[in-house]
Amino acid sequence: MITDNTSLKLEKVFRNAQDFLPLLGTDYVELYVGNAKQAAYYYMNAWGFKPVAYAGLETGSKDRVSYVLEQGKIRLVLTSPLQQDGPINAHINAHGDGVKVVAIWVDDATYSWEQTTQRGAVSNMEPVVLKDKDGEVVISAIHTYGETLHYFIERKNYNGVFLPGYQDWKTDFETTGAGLLFIDHMVGNVGWNEMNTWVDFYAKVMGFTQLVSFDDKDISTEYTALMSKVMANGNGRIKFPINEPAEGRKKSQIEEYINFYNGAGVQHIAVATDNIIDTVKRLKAGGVEFLYVPPSYYDDVLDRVGQIDEDLAPLKELGILIDRDDEGYLLQLFTKPVLDRPTMFFEIIQRKGAQSFGKGNFKALFESIEREQERRGTL
Ligand code: FE2
């Protein structure tokens, strides 16, 4: 006879067998940038991030400088080289500013590295223990699409400000925040015919499952098209949609990205808020630029999505998009690229039940992106 207790245990064993790579959440996102000091000022001043930690010449780091910023559970690390001809220089030369590391918070960085490399991940760094007076952190790393890396960060025995080697970063700069809470999802752009390779990677190597997919019929305008599949880990805290270009009459935004980034990379970081109107007002006041949404979008949007809690007027004024699925609705909007090259941007998202990604907005959105591409001469 299987008692309740036994079935509970069986369920646990089954779950462990399924989720061989338990992930606690996103630990941090590191960008390699040309001038970390000034990038940090942008994220503090425009986005309301709080200065947290610093590593550079003063802390014994001879080849690089890094600034660590936080808002809610979102942690950004901005890193620039201090010398010539190093790997960070080469990365910036090839890609411009961009995401180098998507670090994942785990309970056991050694086990995570073993499980993923056994399943075919290419190792970037075997597990290492970093120590200072505040304890120790175990870090390991594997490669994902393009030159992007996943770090596994085990910090249960660490009480310091970020990682060993970093010190408190004290400034007089006052940041008020913008109500950003956590990373909802992070999207990778990959090249032609590469989407399924990377979908398989996340399924086989990291134990993710596919949530939804869109093909070029879902996501196309008169000119451009793309395909997308969304991969999520076992507890759903980490969601990585993967895009690839599809044939259209003109060059798609994914192709534009691949051309300027020189390959696959992180396209956008979606950050969650529980008051999108307030958040977007603050970001706009800070100088963050958003994609233009034509006022006509709002003429019939409520016919499509039904009743919502918010007044339409502020959504229209701020260009916030609305979409609905079986479970509820969501509010979202997208910044223009936040770097010099037309590559990475941010999405601001507020979920009110909906667990999808705004498929109903793709057409309006892409037409807006195409207007920007037209201005850049890259359509
Ligand atoms: Fe998104």
mmCIF file of C-alpha atoms and ligand atoms in Angstrom:
data_model
loop_
_atom_site.group_PDB
_atom_site.id
_atom_site.type_symbol
_atom_site.label_atom_id
_atom_site.label_comp_id
_atom_site.label_asym_id
_atom_site.label_seq_id
_atom_site.Cartn_x
_atom_site.Cartn_y
_atom_site.Cartn_z
ATOM 1 C CA MET A 1 0.000 0.000 0.000
ATOM 2 C CA ILE A 2 1.267 3.456 -0.830
ATOM 3 C CA THR A 3 0.658 5.739 2.110
ATOM 4 C CA ASP A 4 0.320 9.474 1.728
ATOM 5 C CA ASN A 5 3.798 9.803 3.074
ATOM 6 C CA THR A 6 5.250 7.410 0.505
ATOM 7 C CA SER A 7 3.518 9.108 -2.365
ATOM 8 C CA LEU A 8 4.869 12.426 -1.171
ATOM 9 C CA LYS A 9 8.358 10.967 -1.178
ATOM 10 C CA LEU A 10 7.821 9.457 -4.603
ATOM 11 C CA GLU A 11 6.622 12.780 -5.879
ATOM 12 C CA LYS A 12 9.738 14.399 -4.510
ATOM 13 C CA VAL A 13 11.990 11.848 -6.148
ATOM 14 C CA PHE A 14 10.102 12.277 -9.399
ATOM 15 C CA ARG A 15 10.420 16.053 -9.210
ATOM 16 C CA ASN A 16 14.121 15.807 -8.514
ATOM 17 C CA ALA A 17 14.521 13.465 -11.435
ATOM 18 C CA GLN A 18 12.666 15.940 -13.618
ATOM 19 C CA ASP A 19 14.322 19.079 -12.358
ATOM 20 C CA PHE A 20 17.941 18.000 -12.293
ATOM 21 C CA LEU A 21 18.981 21.655 -12.214
ATOM 22 C CA PRO A 22 17.109 23.488 -9.461
ATOM 23 C CA LEU A 23 17.564 27.249 -9.936
ATOM 24 C CA LEU A 24 16.744 29.843 -7.295
ATOM 25 C CA GLY A 25 16.522 32.823 -9.632
ATOM 26 C CA THR A 26 18.606 35.280 -11.620
ATOM 27 C CA ASP A 27 21.601 36.335 -9.537
ATOM 28 C CA TYR A 28 22.907 39.150 -11.722
ATOM 29 C CA VAL A 29 23.326 40.325 -15.289
ATOM 30 C CA GLU A 30 26.761 41.585 -16.297
ATOM 31 C CA LEU A 31 27.249 43.898 -19.237
ATOM 32 C CA TYR A 32 30.612 44.614 -20.828
ATOM 33 C CA VAL A 33 30.547 48.312 -21.639
ATOM 34 C CA GLY A 34 32.929 50.961 -22.958
ATOM 35 C CA ASN A 35 32.700 53.222 -19.918
ATOM 36 C CA ALA A 36 31.279 51.508 -16.832
ATOM 37 C CA LYS A 37 31.430 54.619 -14.687
ATOM 38 C CA GLN A 38 29.167 56.580 -17.004
ATOM 39 C CA ALA A 39 26.905 53.597 -17.738
ATOM 40 C CA ALA A 40 26.418 53.245 -13.972
ATOM 41 C CA TYR A 41 25.374 56.887 -13.802
ATOM 42 C CA TYR A 42 22.778 56.254 -16.543
ATOM 43 C CA TYR A 43 21.260 53.302 -14.687
ATOM 44 C CA MET A 44 21.194 55.231 -11.419
ATOM 45 C CA ASN A 45 19.927 58.513 -12.786
ATOM 46 C CA ALA A 46 17.536 57.349 -15.494
ATOM 47 C CA TRP A 47 16.455 53.989 -14.075
ATOM 48 C CA GLY A 48 16.693 54.563 -10.324
ATOM 49 C CA PHE A 49 19.179 51.758 -9.599
ATOM 50 C CA LYS A 50 20.991 51.907 -6.261
ATOM 51 C CA PRO A 51 24.806 51.816 -6.114
ATOM 52 C CA VAL A 52 25.889 48.706 -4.206
ATOM 53 C CA ALA A 53 29.413 47.486 -4.850
ATOM 54 C CA TYR A 54 32.596 48.325 -6.699
ATOM 55 C CA ALA A 55 35.761 46.571 -7.822
ATOM 56 C CA GLY A 56 38.650 48.337 -9.528
ATOM 57 C CA LEU A 57 42.225 49.489 -9.049
ATOM 58 C CA GLU A 58 41.482 50.502 -5.445
ATOM 59 C CA THR A 59 40.355 46.961 -4.609
ATOM 60 C CA GLY A 60 43.245 45.239 -6.373
ATOM 61 C CA SER A 61 41.548 44.617 -9.727
ATOM 62 C CA LYS A 62 44.223 45.574 -12.274
ATOM 63 C CA ASP A 63 42.552 44.702 -15.573
ATOM 64 C CA ARG A 64 38.900 45.657 -15.112
ATOM 65 C CA VAL A 65 36.514 47.878 -13.217
ATOM 66 C CA SER A 66 32.999 46.796 -12.213
ATOM 67 C CA TYR A 67 30.070 48.699 -10.732
ATOM 68 C CA VAL A 68 27.205 46.755 -9.129
ATOM 69 C CA LEU A 69 23.703 48.269 -9.016
ATOM 70 C CA GLU A 70 20.454 46.978 -7.568
ATOM 71 C CA GLN A 71 16.746 47.655 -7.735
ATOM 72 C CA GLY A 72 14.292 45.225 -6.153
ATOM 73 C CA LYS A 73 15.757 41.795 -6.930
ATOM 74 C CA ILE A 74 17.437 43.044 -10.107
ATOM 75 C CA ARG A 75 21.220 43.231 -9.953
ATOM 76 C CA LEU A 76 23.264 44.723 -12.792
ATOM 77 C CA VAL A 77 27.041 44.571 -13.060
ATOM 78 C CA LEU A 78 28.734 47.010 -15.458
ATOM 79 C CA THR A 79 32.293 46.112 -16.393
ATOM 80 C CA SER A 80 34.936 47.925 -18.474
ATOM 81 C CA PRO A 81 38.553 47.010 -19.258
ATOM 82 C CA LEU A 82 41.378 49.058 -17.741
ATOM 83 C CA GLN A 83 44.051 47.932 -20.214
ATOM 84 C CA GLN A 84 44.275 47.300 -23.948
ATOM 85 C CA ASP A 85 43.811 44.124 -25.995
ATOM 86 C CA GLY A 86 42.162 41.953 -23.337
ATOM 87 C CA PRO A 87 39.099 39.712 -23.678
ATOM 88 C CA ILE A 88 36.718 42.451 -22.502
ATOM 89 C CA ASN A 89 38.150 44.820 -25.120
ATOM 90 C CA ALA A 90 37.650 42.154 -27.791
ATOM 91 C CA HIS A 91 34.051 41.610 -26.666
ATOM 92 C CA ILE A 92 33.256 45.318 -26.858
ATOM 93 C CA ASN A 93 35.022 45.601 -30.210
ATOM 94 C CA ALA A 94 32.898 42.802 -31.675
ATOM 95 C CA HIS A 95 29.567 43.490 -30.026
ATOM 96 C CA GLY A 96 29.515 47.002 -28.653
ATOM 97 C CA ASP A 97 28.114 47.251 -25.136
ATOM 98 C CA GLY A 98 26.107 44.142 -24.302
ATOM 99 C CA VAL A 99 25.277 41.345 -21.916
ATOM 100 C CA LYS A 100 28.195 38.999 -21.281
ATOM 101 C CA VAL A 101 26.936 37.029 -18.272
ATOM 102 C CA VAL A 102 23.485 35.906 -17.207
ATOM 103 C CA ALA A 103 24.301 34.637 -13.722
ATOM 104 C CA ILE A 104 21.973 32.159 -12.050
ATOM 105 C CA TRP A 105 21.598 31.768 -8.303
ATOM 106 C CA VAL A 106 21.904 28.128 -7.266
ATOM 107 C CA ASP A 107 22.273 26.087 -4.122
ATOM 108 C CA ASP A 108 25.235 24.124 -5.478
ATOM 109 C CA ALA A 109 27.420 25.590 -8.219
ATOM 110 C CA THR A 110 29.587 22.457 -8.444
ATOM 111 C CA TYR A 111 26.597 20.162 -8.956
ATOM 112 C CA SER A 112 25.082 22.622 -11.484
ATOM 113 C CA TRP A 113 28.294 22.645 -13.488
ATOM 114 C CA GLU A 114 28.573 18.823 -13.369
ATOM 115 C CA GLN A 115 24.947 18.270 -14.406
ATOM 116 C CA THR A 116 25.071 20.709 -17.319
ATOM 117 C CA THR A 117 28.508 19.775 -18.666
ATOM 118 C CA GLN A 118 27.588 16.059 -18.473
ATOM 119 C CA ARG A 119 24.615 16.882 -20.676
ATOM 120 C CA GLY A 120 26.699 18.666 -23.272
ATOM 121 C CA ALA A 121 27.261 22.227 -22.054
ATOM 122 C CA VAL A 122 30.644 23.670 -22.967
ATOM 123 C CA SER A 123 32.460 24.645 -19.776
ATOM 124 C CA ASN A 124 33.762 28.174 -19.413
ATOM 125 C CA MET A 125 34.988 27.808 -15.835
ATOM 126 C CA GLU A 126 35.236 24.820 -13.537
ATOM 127 C CA PRO A 127 33.880 25.429 -10.040
ATOM 128 C CA VAL A 128 36.101 27.790 -8.044
ATOM 129 C CA VAL A 129 35.803 28.943 -4.446
ATOM 130 C CA LEU A 130 36.271 32.673 -3.861
ATOM 131 C CA LYS A 131 36.843 33.778 -0.274
ATOM 132 C CA ASP A 132 37.172 36.937 1.737
ATOM 133 C CA LYS A 133 36.406 38.040 5.292
ATOM 134 C CA ASP A 134 32.651 37.768 4.619
ATOM 135 C CA GLY A 135 32.707 34.094 3.692
ATOM 136 C CA GLU A 136 32.921 32.167 0.453
ATOM 137 C CA VAL A 137 31.149 31.912 -2.878
ATOM 138 C CA VAL A 138 31.387 29.026 -5.333
ATOM 139 C CA ILE A 139 31.209 30.004 -9.016
ATOM 140 C CA SER A 140 31.189 27.941 -12.201
ATOM 141 C CA ALA A 141 30.297 28.862 -15.783
ATOM 142 C CA ILE A 142 29.079 27.409 -19.075
ATOM 143 C CA HIS A 143 28.657 28.844 -22.551
ATOM 144 C CA THR A 144 25.291 29.596 -24.132
ATOM 145 C CA TYR A 145 24.380 31.320 -27.452
ATOM 146 C CA GLY A 146 26.943 33.618 -29.075
ATOM 147 C CA GLU A 147 29.613 34.712 -26.622
ATOM 148 C CA THR A 148 27.144 34.835 -23.746
ATOM 149 C CA LEU A 149 27.838 32.897 -20.547
ATOM 150 C CA HIS A 150 25.770 31.423 -17.745
ATOM 151 C CA TYR A 151 27.480 31.648 -14.379
ATOM 152 C CA PHE A 152 26.218 29.510 -11.504
ATOM 153 C CA ILE A 153 26.525 31.407 -8.216
ATOM 154 C CA GLU A 154 26.386 29.599 -4.876
ATOM 155 C CA ARG A 155 26.322 32.223 -2.127
ATOM 156 C CA LYS A 156 24.771 30.468 0.871
ATOM 157 C CA ASN A 157 28.012 30.853 2.860
ATOM 158 C CA TYR A 158 28.543 34.499 1.991
ATOM 159 C CA ASN A 159 27.451 37.675 3.755
ATOM 160 C CA GLY A 160 29.375 40.295 1.776
ATOM 161 C CA VAL A 161 28.016 43.078 -0.361
ATOM 162 C CA PHE A 162 28.245 41.188 -3.698
ATOM 163 C CA LEU A 163 31.145 38.801 -4.336
ATOM 164 C CA PRO A 164 34.623 38.439 -2.818
ATOM 165 C CA GLY A 165 36.851 41.174 -4.268
ATOM 166 C CA TYR A 166 34.122 43.815 -4.214
ATOM 167 C CA GLN A 167 33.734 46.564 -1.655
ATOM 168 C CA ASP A 168 30.813 48.749 -0.629
ATOM 169 C CA TRP A 169 30.235 51.491 -3.133
ATOM 170 C CA LYS A 170 29.417 54.660 -1.267
ATOM 171 C CA THR A 171 28.240 57.700 -3.210
ATOM 172 C CA ASP A 172 26.290 60.809 -2.326
ATOM 173 C CA PHE A 173 23.985 60.117 -5.254
ATOM 174 C CA GLU A 174 20.381 59.765 -4.092
ATOM 175 C CA THR A 175 18.287 57.322 -6.102
ATOM 176 C CA THR A 176 14.562 57.081 -5.658
ATOM 177 C CA GLY A 177 13.947 53.871 -7.598
ATOM 178 C CA ALA A 178 11.358 53.367 -10.313
ATOM 179 C CA GLY A 179 9.399 50.502 -8.767
ATOM 180 C CA LEU A 180 11.236 47.758 -10.658
ATOM 181 C CA LEU A 181 10.911 44.432 -8.832
ATOM 182 C CA PHE A 182 12.597 41.519 -10.613
ATOM 183 C CA ILE A 183 13.568 40.170 -14.022
ATOM 184 C CA ASP A 184 10.487 38.634 -15.625
ATOM 185 C CA HIS A 185 12.275 37.162 -18.640
ATOM 186 C CA MET A 186 15.383 37.651 -20.784
ATOM 187 C CA VAL A 187 15.292 37.142 -24.526
ATOM 188 C CA GLY A 188 18.087 35.825 -26.726
ATOM 189 C CA ASN A 189 18.368 36.553 -30.434
ATOM 190 C CA VAL A 190 20.052 33.810 -32.438
ATOM 191 C CA GLY A 191 20.866 33.495 -36.148
ATOM 192 C CA TRP A 192 19.001 31.861 -39.020
ATOM 193 C CA ASN A 193 17.961 28.241 -38.282
ATOM 194 C CA GLU A 194 19.556 28.351 -34.831
ATOM 195 C CA MET A 195 16.450 28.710 -32.666
ATOM 196 C CA ASN A 196 15.829 24.986 -32.275
ATOM 197 C CA THR A 197 19.480 24.313 -31.472
ATOM 198 C CA TRP A 198 19.214 26.646 -28.488
ATOM 199 C CA VAL A 199 15.731 25.460 -27.514
ATOM 200 C CA ASP A 200 17.228 21.947 -27.394
ATOM 201 C CA PHE A 201 20.171 23.256 -25.372
ATOM 202 C CA TYR A 202 17.896 24.695 -22.684
ATOM 203 C CA ALA A 203 15.754 21.540 -22.694
ATOM 204 C CA LYS A 204 18.529 18.929 -22.614
ATOM 205 C CA VAL A 205 21.374 20.716 -20.854
ATOM 206 C CA MET A 206 19.386 22.772 -18.352
ATOM 207 C CA GLY A 207 16.113 20.813 -18.026
ATOM 208 C CA PHE A 208 13.895 23.692 -19.184
ATOM 209 C CA THR A 209 10.529 23.109 -20.815
ATOM 210 C CA GLN A 210 8.957 24.987 -23.696
ATOM 211 C CA LEU A 211 6.062 27.248 -22.749
ATOM 212 C CA VAL A 212 4.836 28.688 -26.010
ATOM 213 C CA SER A 213 5.993 29.256 -29.524
ATOM 214 C CA PHE A 214 5.173 31.812 -32.158
ATOM 215 C CA ASP A 215 5.858 31.348 -35.800
ATOM 216 C CA ASP A 216 6.259 33.886 -38.513
ATOM 217 C CA LYS A 217 2.514 33.983 -39.096
ATOM 218 C CA ASP A 218 1.993 35.166 -35.532
ATOM 219 C CA ILE A 219 4.802 37.657 -35.622
ATOM 220 C CA SER A 220 4.888 39.367 -38.933
ATOM 221 C CA THR A 221 4.064 42.705 -40.417
ATOM 222 C CA GLU A 222 3.952 43.753 -44.027
ATOM 223 C CA TYR A 223 7.750 43.715 -44.059
ATOM 224 C CA THR A 224 9.350 41.654 -41.366
ATOM 225 C CA ALA A 225 8.941 38.420 -39.450
ATOM 226 C CA LEU A 226 10.480 36.415 -36.667
ATOM 227 C CA MET A 227 10.009 33.135 -34.848
ATOM 228 C CA SER A 228 10.137 32.696 -31.087
ATOM 229 C CA LYS A 229 9.998 29.914 -28.496
ATOM 230 C CA VAL A 230 9.858 30.439 -24.743
ATOM 231 C CA MET A 231 11.880 28.147 -22.461
ATOM 232 C CA ALA A 232 11.303 28.090 -18.686
ATOM 233 C CA ASN A 233 13.001 26.261 -15.824
ATOM 234 C CA GLY A 234 11.224 23.864 -13.442
ATOM 235 C CA ASN A 235 9.952 26.410 -10.918
ATOM 236 C CA GLY A 236 9.204 29.003 -13.635
ATOM 237 C CA ARG A 237 11.418 31.680 -12.066
ATOM 238 C CA ILE A 238 13.650 31.800 -15.116
ATOM 239 C CA LYS A 239 12.181 32.325 -18.574
ATOM 240 C CA PHE A 240 14.313 32.619 -21.681
ATOM 241 C CA PRO A 241 12.476 33.230 -24.960
ATOM 242 C CA ILE A 242 14.659 32.549 -28.019
ATOM 243 C CA ASN A 243 14.084 34.470 -31.273
ATOM 244 C CA GLU A 244 15.348 33.834 -34.764
ATOM 245 C CA PRO A 245 14.691 35.869 -37.885
ATOM 246 C CA ALA A 246 12.178 34.700 -40.491
ATOM 247 C CA GLU A 247 11.937 35.637 -44.148
ATOM 248 C CA GLY A 248 10.144 38.926 -44.731
ATOM 249 C CA ARG A 249 10.069 41.477 -47.491
ATOM 250 C CA LYS A 250 12.618 43.584 -45.640
ATOM 251 C CA LYS A 251 15.245 43.087 -42.961
ATOM 252 C CA SER A 252 13.778 42.105 -39.588
ATOM 253 C CA GLN A 253 14.756 43.629 -36.271
ATOM 254 C CA ILE A 254 16.387 40.293 -35.374
ATOM 255 C CA GLU A 255 18.626 40.471 -38.437
ATOM 256 C CA GLU A 256 19.466 44.074 -37.623
ATOM 257 C CA TYR A 257 20.447 42.944 -34.126
ATOM 258 C CA ILE A 258 22.565 40.042 -35.408
ATOM 259 C CA ASN A 259 24.336 42.351 -37.868
ATOM 260 C CA PHE A 260 25.183 45.006 -35.311
ATOM 261 C CA TYR A 261 25.927 42.615 -32.438
ATOM 262 C CA ASN A 262 27.927 40.368 -34.779
ATOM 263 C CA GLY A 263 26.081 37.266 -33.713
ATOM 264 C CA ALA A 264 23.695 35.928 -31.135
ATOM 265 C CA GLY A 265 23.150 37.704 -27.824
ATOM 266 C CA VAL A 266 20.694 39.049 -25.298
ATOM 267 C CA GLN A 267 18.062 41.146 -27.058
ATOM 268 C CA HIS A 268 15.976 42.389 -24.171
ATOM 269 C CA ILE A 269 15.616 42.242 -20.433
ATOM 270 C CA ALA A 270 12.016 42.382 -19.238
ATOM 271 C CA VAL A 271 11.671 43.913 -15.779
ATOM 272 C CA ALA A 272 8.510 43.615 -13.691
ATOM 273 C CA THR A 273 6.661 46.344 -11.826
ATOM 274 C CA ASP A 274 3.371 46.319 -9.921
ATOM 275 C CA ASN A 275 2.511 49.864 -11.023
ATOM 276 C CA ILE A 276 3.495 50.352 -14.627
ATOM 277 C CA ILE A 277 1.994 53.832 -14.924
ATOM 278 C CA ASP A 278 4.068 55.143 -12.031
ATOM 279 C CA THR A 279 7.185 53.278 -13.182
ATOM 280 C CA VAL A 280 7.010 54.569 -16.747
ATOM 281 C CA LYS A 281 6.375 58.140 -15.596
ATOM 282 C CA ARG A 282 9.504 57.988 -13.461
ATOM 283 C CA LEU A 283 11.607 56.399 -16.189
ATOM 284 C CA LYS A 284 10.483 58.991 -18.724
ATOM 285 C CA ALA A 285 11.285 61.774 -16.281
ATOM 286 C CA GLY A 286 14.757 60.225 -15.984
ATOM 287 C CA GLY A 287 15.229 60.319 -19.747
ATOM 288 C CA VAL A 288 14.549 56.685 -20.715
ATOM 289 C CA GLU A 289 13.266 56.591 -24.317
ATOM 290 C CA PHE A 290 10.397 54.292 -25.265
ATOM 291 C CA LEU A 291 9.110 53.058 -28.589
ATOM 292 C CA TYR A 292 6.346 55.197 -29.999
ATOM 293 C CA VAL A 293 2.892 53.656 -30.034
ATOM 294 C CA PRO A 294 0.429 55.294 -32.444
ATOM 295 C CA PRO A 295 -2.660 56.758 -30.718
ATOM 296 C CA SER A 296 -4.784 54.645 -33.087
ATOM 297 C CA TYR A 297 -3.620 51.539 -31.166
ATOM 298 C CA TYR A 298 -5.965 52.623 -28.366
ATOM 299 C CA ASP A 299 -9.037 53.087 -30.581
ATOM 300 C CA ASP A 300 -10.038 49.439 -30.445
ATOM 301 C CA VAL A 301 -7.696 47.900 -27.867
ATOM 302 C CA LEU A 302 -10.434 47.385 -25.270
ATOM 303 C CA ASP A 303 -12.525 45.524 -27.875
ATOM 304 C CA ARG A 304 -9.609 43.107 -28.131
ATOM 305 C CA VAL A 305 -8.610 42.759 -24.472
ATOM 306 C CA GLY A 306 -11.874 43.498 -22.617
ATOM 307 C CA GLN A 307 -12.184 45.454 -19.383
ATOM 308 C CA ILE A 308 -9.081 46.388 -17.422
ATOM 309 C CA ASP A 309 -8.575 47.987 -14.001
ATOM 310 C CA GLU A 310 -6.643 50.996 -15.320
ATOM 311 C CA ASP A 311 -7.941 54.122 -17.018
ATOM 312 C CA LEU A 312 -7.076 54.091 -20.687
ATOM 313 C CA ALA A 313 -5.988 57.760 -20.787
ATOM 314 C CA PRO A 314 -2.667 57.414 -18.894
ATOM 315 C CA LEU A 315 -1.866 54.191 -20.755
ATOM 316 C CA LYS A 316 -2.385 56.017 -24.053
ATOM 317 C CA GLU A 317 -0.402 59.027 -22.918
ATOM 318 C CA LEU A 318 2.550 56.838 -21.921
ATOM 319 C CA GLY A 319 2.285 54.364 -24.818
ATOM 320 C CA ILE A 320 1.655 51.319 -22.619
ATOM 321 C CA LEU A 321 0.433 48.245 -24.531
ATOM 322 C CA ILE A 322 -2.216 45.790 -23.298
ATOM 323 C CA ASP A 323 -2.727 42.108 -24.047
ATOM 324 C CA ARG A 324 -4.874 39.331 -22.623
ATOM 325 C CA ASP A 325 -4.642 35.544 -22.449
ATOM 326 C CA ASP A 326 -6.710 32.807 -20.744
ATOM 327 C CA GLU A 327 -5.371 33.694 -17.304
ATOM 328 C CA GLY A 328 -5.640 37.468 -17.262
ATOM 329 C CA TYR A 329 -4.047 40.480 -18.878
ATOM 330 C CA LEU A 330 -0.708 42.235 -18.961
ATOM 331 C CA LEU A 331 0.591 45.739 -19.531
ATOM 332 C CA GLN A 332 3.934 46.226 -21.240
ATOM 333 C CA LEU A 333 6.114 48.591 -23.213
ATOM 334 C CA PHE A 334 9.564 48.624 -24.713
ATOM 335 C CA THR A 335 12.441 51.061 -24.626
ATOM 336 C CA LYS A 336 14.480 52.051 -27.613
ATOM 337 C CA PRO A 337 17.929 50.396 -27.615
ATOM 338 C CA VAL A 338 19.795 51.622 -24.525
ATOM 339 C CA LEU A 339 23.206 51.331 -26.210
ATOM 340 C CA ASP A 340 24.789 53.052 -29.197
ATOM 341 C CA ARG A 341 24.217 50.115 -31.522
ATOM 342 C CA PRO A 342 20.604 49.067 -32.270
ATOM 343 C CA THR A 343 20.936 45.952 -30.120
ATOM 344 C CA MET A 344 19.747 45.575 -26.517
ATOM 345 C CA PHE A 345 16.652 47.163 -25.013
ATOM 346 C CA PHE A 346 14.410 46.778 -21.978
ATOM 347 C CA GLU A 347 10.767 45.810 -21.578
ATOM 348 C CA ILE A 348 8.682 47.019 -18.649
ATOM 349 C CA ILE A 349 5.925 44.537 -17.780
ATOM 350 C CA GLN A 350 3.090 44.376 -15.256
ATOM 351 C CA ARG A 351 1.258 41.065 -15.136
ATOM 352 C CA LYS A 352 -2.332 40.969 -13.980
ATOM 353 C CA GLY A 353 -2.830 37.241 -14.224
ATOM 354 C CA ALA A 354 -1.527 36.752 -17.752
ATOM 355 C CA GLN A 355 1.520 34.495 -17.992
ATOM 356 C CA SER A 356 2.134 35.037 -21.711
ATOM 357 C CA PHE A 357 4.369 37.565 -23.479
ATOM 358 C CA GLY A 358 2.129 40.000 -25.338
ATOM 359 C CA LYS A 359 1.616 38.164 -28.615
ATOM 360 C CA GLY A 360 -1.362 40.398 -29.421
ATOM 361 C CA ASN A 361 0.946 43.426 -29.345
ATOM 362 C CA PHE A 362 3.617 42.093 -31.642
ATOM 363 C CA LYS A 363 2.203 43.603 -34.788
ATOM 364 C CA ALA A 364 1.747 47.103 -33.330
ATOM 365 C CA LEU A 365 5.142 46.812 -31.719
ATOM 366 C CA PHE A 366 7.022 45.682 -34.788
ATOM 367 C CA GLU A 367 5.484 48.391 -36.903
ATOM 368 C CA SER A 368 6.856 50.823 -34.353
ATOM 369 C CA ILE A 369 10.304 49.173 -34.495
ATOM 370 C CA GLU A 370 10.193 49.313 -38.292
ATOM 371 C CA ARG A 371 9.635 53.059 -38.126
ATOM 372 C CA GLU A 372 12.840 53.282 -36.075
ATOM 373 C CA GLN A 373 14.693 50.996 -38.502
ATOM 374 C CA GLU A 374 13.510 53.170 -41.385
ATOM 375 C CA ARG A 375 15.087 56.177 -39.669
ATOM 376 C CA ARG A 376 18.331 54.223 -39.210
ATOM 377 C CA GLY A 377 18.291 53.058 -42.832
ATOM 378 C CA THR A 378 18.450 49.419 -41.758
ATOM 379 C CA LEU A 379 15.003 48.158 -42.785
HETATM 380 FE FE FE2 B 1 9.622 40.282 -23.762
#
